[in-house]
Amino acid sequence: MRREIYVRLMTAKDEAHSHINKVWVEKPAPVAESALHELYHHADQVGAAYTLISLEGPPAVAEAAEAIFKQVREEVYLVLSLLGNSVGSRSIYEAHQARYRQAVADRPAVERAFVEAARVVLGGNLAEPE
């Protein structure tokens, strides 16, 4: 059961990050309502998986899952706060590109912490994520 829940979180995280990246690359203004619904849907899936993990435990895995949940939530808020806005003569995307790049750069460390905590619980010896 735990493994399935952990996989659900990782899959939801990957889908959320993929959609966030897509919005950043396409820079739609205004954003289609369907794109916003999809963004919320993926964030909700991460939240649902995190809730299950927080109930199932153990605490170290729940804390690592919470970090993933918070990271995805912050990235979604960043995207939503930027859509359709501008700063002076630059698009808001250009103005906040460094924040987005840092968020993307932080993803592997947060994922690694979760995977390592989950491996301890599951007794797994999988290769390190790339």
PDB file of C-alpha atoms in Angstrom:
ATOM      1  CA  MET A   1       0.000   0.000   0.000  1.00  0.00           C
ATOM      2  CA  ARG A   2       2.707   2.506   0.928  1.00  0.00           C
ATOM      3  CA  ARG A   3       4.626   1.946  -2.278  1.00  0.00           C
ATOM      4  CA  GLU A   4       1.501   2.653  -4.340  1.00  0.00           C
ATOM      5  CA  ILE A   5       0.842   5.860  -2.435  1.00  0.00           C
ATOM      6  CA  TYR A   6       4.465   6.957  -2.809  1.00  0.00           C
ATOM      7  CA  VAL A   7       4.329   6.256  -6.547  1.00  0.00           C
ATOM      8  CA  ARG A   8       1.084   8.224  -6.757  1.00  0.00           C
ATOM      9  CA  LEU A   9       2.811  11.248  -5.223  1.00  0.00           C
ATOM     10  CA  MET A  10       5.791  11.021  -7.574  1.00  0.00           C
ATOM     11  CA  THR A  11       3.538  10.639 -10.620  1.00  0.00           C
ATOM     12  CA  ALA A  12       1.347  13.552  -9.580  1.00  0.00           C
ATOM     13  CA  LYS A  13       4.442  15.680  -8.935  1.00  0.00           C
ATOM     14  CA  ASP A  14       5.861  14.867 -12.371  1.00  0.00           C
ATOM     15  CA  GLU A  15       2.562  15.721 -14.064  1.00  0.00           C
ATOM     16  CA  ALA A  16       2.255  18.983 -12.128  1.00  0.00           C
ATOM     17  CA  HIS A  17       5.812  20.004 -12.984  1.00  0.00           C
ATOM     18  CA  SER A  18       5.249  19.106 -16.628  1.00  0.00           C
ATOM     19  CA  HIS A  19       2.164  21.320 -16.776  1.00  0.00           C
ATOM     20  CA  ILE A  20       3.901  24.168 -14.938  1.00  0.00           C
ATOM     21  CA  ASN A  21       6.790  23.957 -17.403  1.00  0.00           C
ATOM     22  CA  LYS A  22       4.346  23.967 -20.323  1.00  0.00           C
ATOM     23  CA  VAL A  23       2.674  27.153 -19.082  1.00  0.00           C
ATOM     24  CA  TRP A  24       6.081  28.821 -18.691  1.00  0.00           C
ATOM     25  CA  VAL A  25       7.214  27.834 -22.172  1.00  0.00           C
ATOM     26  CA  GLU A  26       3.973  28.831 -23.893  1.00  0.00           C
ATOM     27  CA  LYS A  27       3.512  32.042 -21.858  1.00  0.00           C
ATOM     28  CA  PRO A  28      -0.172  32.272 -22.684  1.00  0.00           C
ATOM     29  CA  ALA A  29      -1.864  35.585 -22.021  1.00  0.00           C
ATOM     30  CA  PRO A  30      -4.621  35.360 -21.148  1.00  0.00           C
ATOM     31  CA  VAL A  31      -4.538  31.804 -19.964  1.00  0.00           C
ATOM     32  CA  ALA A  32      -7.291  29.546 -21.191  1.00  0.00           C
ATOM     33  CA  GLU A  33      -9.676  28.475 -18.479  1.00  0.00           C
ATOM     34  CA  SER A  34      -8.970  24.842 -19.361  1.00  0.00           C
ATOM     35  CA  ALA A  35      -5.249  25.380 -18.694  1.00  0.00           C
ATOM     36  CA  LEU A  36      -6.046  26.806 -15.263  1.00  0.00           C
ATOM     37  CA  HIS A  37      -8.300  23.860 -14.466  1.00  0.00           C
ATOM     38  CA  GLU A  38      -5.534  21.481 -15.500  1.00  0.00           C
ATOM     39  CA  LEU A  39      -3.021  23.326 -13.330  1.00  0.00           C
ATOM     40  CA  TYR A  40      -5.347  23.121 -10.320  1.00  0.00           C
ATOM     41  CA  HIS A  41      -6.107  19.473 -11.051  1.00  0.00           C
ATOM     42  CA  HIS A  42      -2.436  18.469 -11.000  1.00  0.00           C
ATOM     43  CA  ALA A  43      -1.783  20.449  -7.825  1.00  0.00           C
ATOM     44  CA  ASP A  44      -4.820  18.801  -6.217  1.00  0.00           C
ATOM     45  CA  GLN A  45      -3.486  15.358  -7.151  1.00  0.00           C
ATOM     46  CA  VAL A  46      -0.208  16.134  -5.392  1.00  0.00           C
ATOM     47  CA  GLY A  47      -2.169  17.352  -2.375  1.00  0.00           C
ATOM     48  CA  ALA A  48      -4.321  14.218  -2.295  1.00  0.00           C
ATOM     49  CA  ALA A  49      -1.272  11.950  -2.418  1.00  0.00           C
ATOM     50  CA  TYR A  50       0.427  14.014   0.287  1.00  0.00           C
ATOM     51  CA  THR A  51      -2.646  13.665   2.507  1.00  0.00           C
ATOM     52  CA  LEU A  52      -2.557   9.881   2.176  1.00  0.00           C
ATOM     53  CA  ILE A  53       1.159   9.782   2.949  1.00  0.00           C
ATOM     54  CA  SER A  54       0.727  12.030   5.975  1.00  0.00           C
ATOM     55  CA  LEU A  55      -1.831   9.546   7.307  1.00  0.00           C
ATOM     56  CA  GLU A  56       0.133   6.425   6.359  1.00  0.00           C
ATOM     57  CA  GLY A  57       3.531   7.699   7.500  1.00  0.00           C
ATOM     58  CA  PRO A  58       6.092   7.221   8.750  1.00  0.00           C
ATOM     59  CA  PRO A  59       6.935  10.781   9.852  1.00  0.00           C
ATOM     60  CA  ALA A  60      10.172  11.077   7.846  1.00  0.00           C
ATOM     61  CA  VAL A  61       8.386  10.180   4.615  1.00  0.00           C
ATOM     62  CA  ALA A  62       5.435  12.423   5.468  1.00  0.00           C
ATOM     63  CA  GLU A  63       7.808  15.363   6.008  1.00  0.00           C
ATOM     64  CA  ALA A  64       9.545  14.718   2.688  1.00  0.00           C
ATOM     65  CA  ALA A  65       6.153  14.425   0.958  1.00  0.00           C
ATOM     66  CA  GLU A  66       5.111  17.707   2.541  1.00  0.00           C
ATOM     67  CA  ALA A  67       8.181  19.367   1.014  1.00  0.00           C
ATOM     68  CA  ILE A  68       7.115  18.122  -2.431  1.00  0.00           C
ATOM     69  CA  PHE A  69       3.554  19.332  -1.855  1.00  0.00           C
ATOM     70  CA  LYS A  70       4.746  22.778  -0.735  1.00  0.00           C
ATOM     71  CA  GLN A  71       7.150  23.036  -3.658  1.00  0.00           C
ATOM     72  CA  VAL A  72       4.450  22.256  -6.226  1.00  0.00           C
ATOM     73  CA  ARG A  73       1.994  24.597  -4.503  1.00  0.00           C
ATOM     74  CA  GLU A  74       4.528  27.450  -4.511  1.00  0.00           C
ATOM     75  CA  GLU A  75       5.287  26.898  -8.197  1.00  0.00           C
ATOM     76  CA  VAL A  76       1.577  26.898  -9.039  1.00  0.00           C
ATOM     77  CA  TYR A  77       1.124  30.145  -7.097  1.00  0.00           C
ATOM     78  CA  LEU A  78       4.107  31.629  -8.932  1.00  0.00           C
ATOM     79  CA  VAL A  79       2.604  30.744 -12.306  1.00  0.00           C
ATOM     80  CA  LEU A  80      -0.849  31.998 -11.336  1.00  0.00           C
ATOM     81  CA  SER A  81       0.530  35.279 -10.010  1.00  0.00           C
ATOM     82  CA  LEU A  82       2.326  35.939 -13.274  1.00  0.00           C
ATOM     83  CA  LEU A  83      -0.298  35.117 -15.846  1.00  0.00           C
ATOM     84  CA  GLY A  84      -1.374  38.009 -17.974  1.00  0.00           C
ATOM     85  CA  ASN A  85       0.703  40.624 -16.142  1.00  0.00           C
ATOM     86  CA  SER A  86       3.652  42.795 -17.080  1.00  0.00           C
ATOM     87  CA  VAL A  87       6.378  44.761 -15.324  1.00  0.00           C
ATOM     88  CA  GLY A  88       7.259  47.918 -17.212  1.00  0.00           C
ATOM     89  CA  SER A  89       8.252  46.992 -20.745  1.00  0.00           C
ATOM     90  CA  ARG A  90       9.090  43.389 -19.866  1.00  0.00           C
ATOM     91  CA  SER A  91       6.653  40.567 -19.548  1.00  0.00           C
ATOM     92  CA  ILE A  92       6.243  39.273 -16.043  1.00  0.00           C
ATOM     93  CA  TYR A  93       7.741  35.998 -17.287  1.00  0.00           C
ATOM     94  CA  GLU A  94      10.983  37.746 -18.154  1.00  0.00           C
ATOM     95  CA  ALA A  95      10.979  39.643 -14.872  1.00  0.00           C
ATOM     96  CA  HIS A  96      10.604  36.456 -12.828  1.00  0.00           C
ATOM     97  CA  GLN A  97      12.592  34.019 -14.939  1.00  0.00           C
ATOM     98  CA  ALA A  98      15.217  33.693 -12.181  1.00  0.00           C
ATOM     99  CA  ARG A  99      12.563  32.622  -9.643  1.00  0.00           C
ATOM    100  CA  TYR A 100      11.259  30.001 -12.036  1.00  0.00           C
ATOM    101  CA  ARG A 101      14.742  28.708 -12.834  1.00  0.00           C
ATOM    102  CA  GLN A 102      15.528  28.444  -9.121  1.00  0.00           C
ATOM    103  CA  ALA A 103      12.292  26.558  -8.505  1.00  0.00           C
ATOM    104  CA  VAL A 104      13.207  24.106 -11.261  1.00  0.00           C
ATOM    105  CA  ALA A 105      16.749  23.780  -9.898  1.00  0.00           C
ATOM    106  CA  ASP A 106      15.367  22.954  -6.424  1.00  0.00           C
ATOM    107  CA  ARG A 107      13.170  20.115  -7.669  1.00  0.00           C
ATOM    108  CA  PRO A 108      15.788  17.299  -7.661  1.00  0.00           C
ATOM    109  CA  ALA A 109      16.866  17.856  -4.049  1.00  0.00           C
ATOM    110  CA  VAL A 110      13.277  17.822  -2.799  1.00  0.00           C
ATOM    111  CA  GLU A 111      12.523  14.698  -4.826  1.00  0.00           C
ATOM    112  CA  ARG A 112      15.714  12.993  -3.646  1.00  0.00           C
ATOM    113  CA  ALA A 113      14.817  13.591   0.012  1.00  0.00           C
ATOM    114  CA  PHE A 114      11.427  11.957  -0.500  1.00  0.00           C
ATOM    115  CA  VAL A 115      12.841   9.011  -2.442  1.00  0.00           C
ATOM    116  CA  GLU A 116      15.505   8.361   0.187  1.00  0.00           C
ATOM    117  CA  ALA A 117      12.974   8.453   3.035  1.00  0.00           C
ATOM    118  CA  ALA A 118      10.609   6.177   1.103  1.00  0.00           C
ATOM    119  CA  ARG A 119      13.392   3.687   0.355  1.00  0.00           C
ATOM    120  CA  VAL A 120      14.165   3.318   4.036  1.00  0.00           C
ATOM    121  CA  VAL A 121      10.541   2.453   4.734  1.00  0.00           C
ATOM    122  CA  LEU A 122      10.147   0.172   1.729  1.00  0.00           C
ATOM    123  CA  GLY A 123      13.529  -1.491   2.144  1.00  0.00           C
ATOM    124  CA  GLY A 124      14.366  -0.643  -1.444  1.00  0.00           C
ATOM    125  CA  ASN A 125      17.781  -0.408  -3.013  1.00  0.00           C
ATOM    126  CA  LEU A 126      16.977   1.250  -6.306  1.00  0.00           C
ATOM    127  CA  ALA A 127      19.585   3.243  -8.159  1.00  0.00           C
ATOM    128  CA  GLU A 128      19.827   6.925  -7.309  1.00  0.00           C
ATOM    129  CA  PRO A 129      17.502   9.137  -9.380  1.00  0.00           C
ATOM    130  CA  GLU A 130      19.244  11.079 -12.106  1.00  0.00           C
TER     131      GLU A 130
END
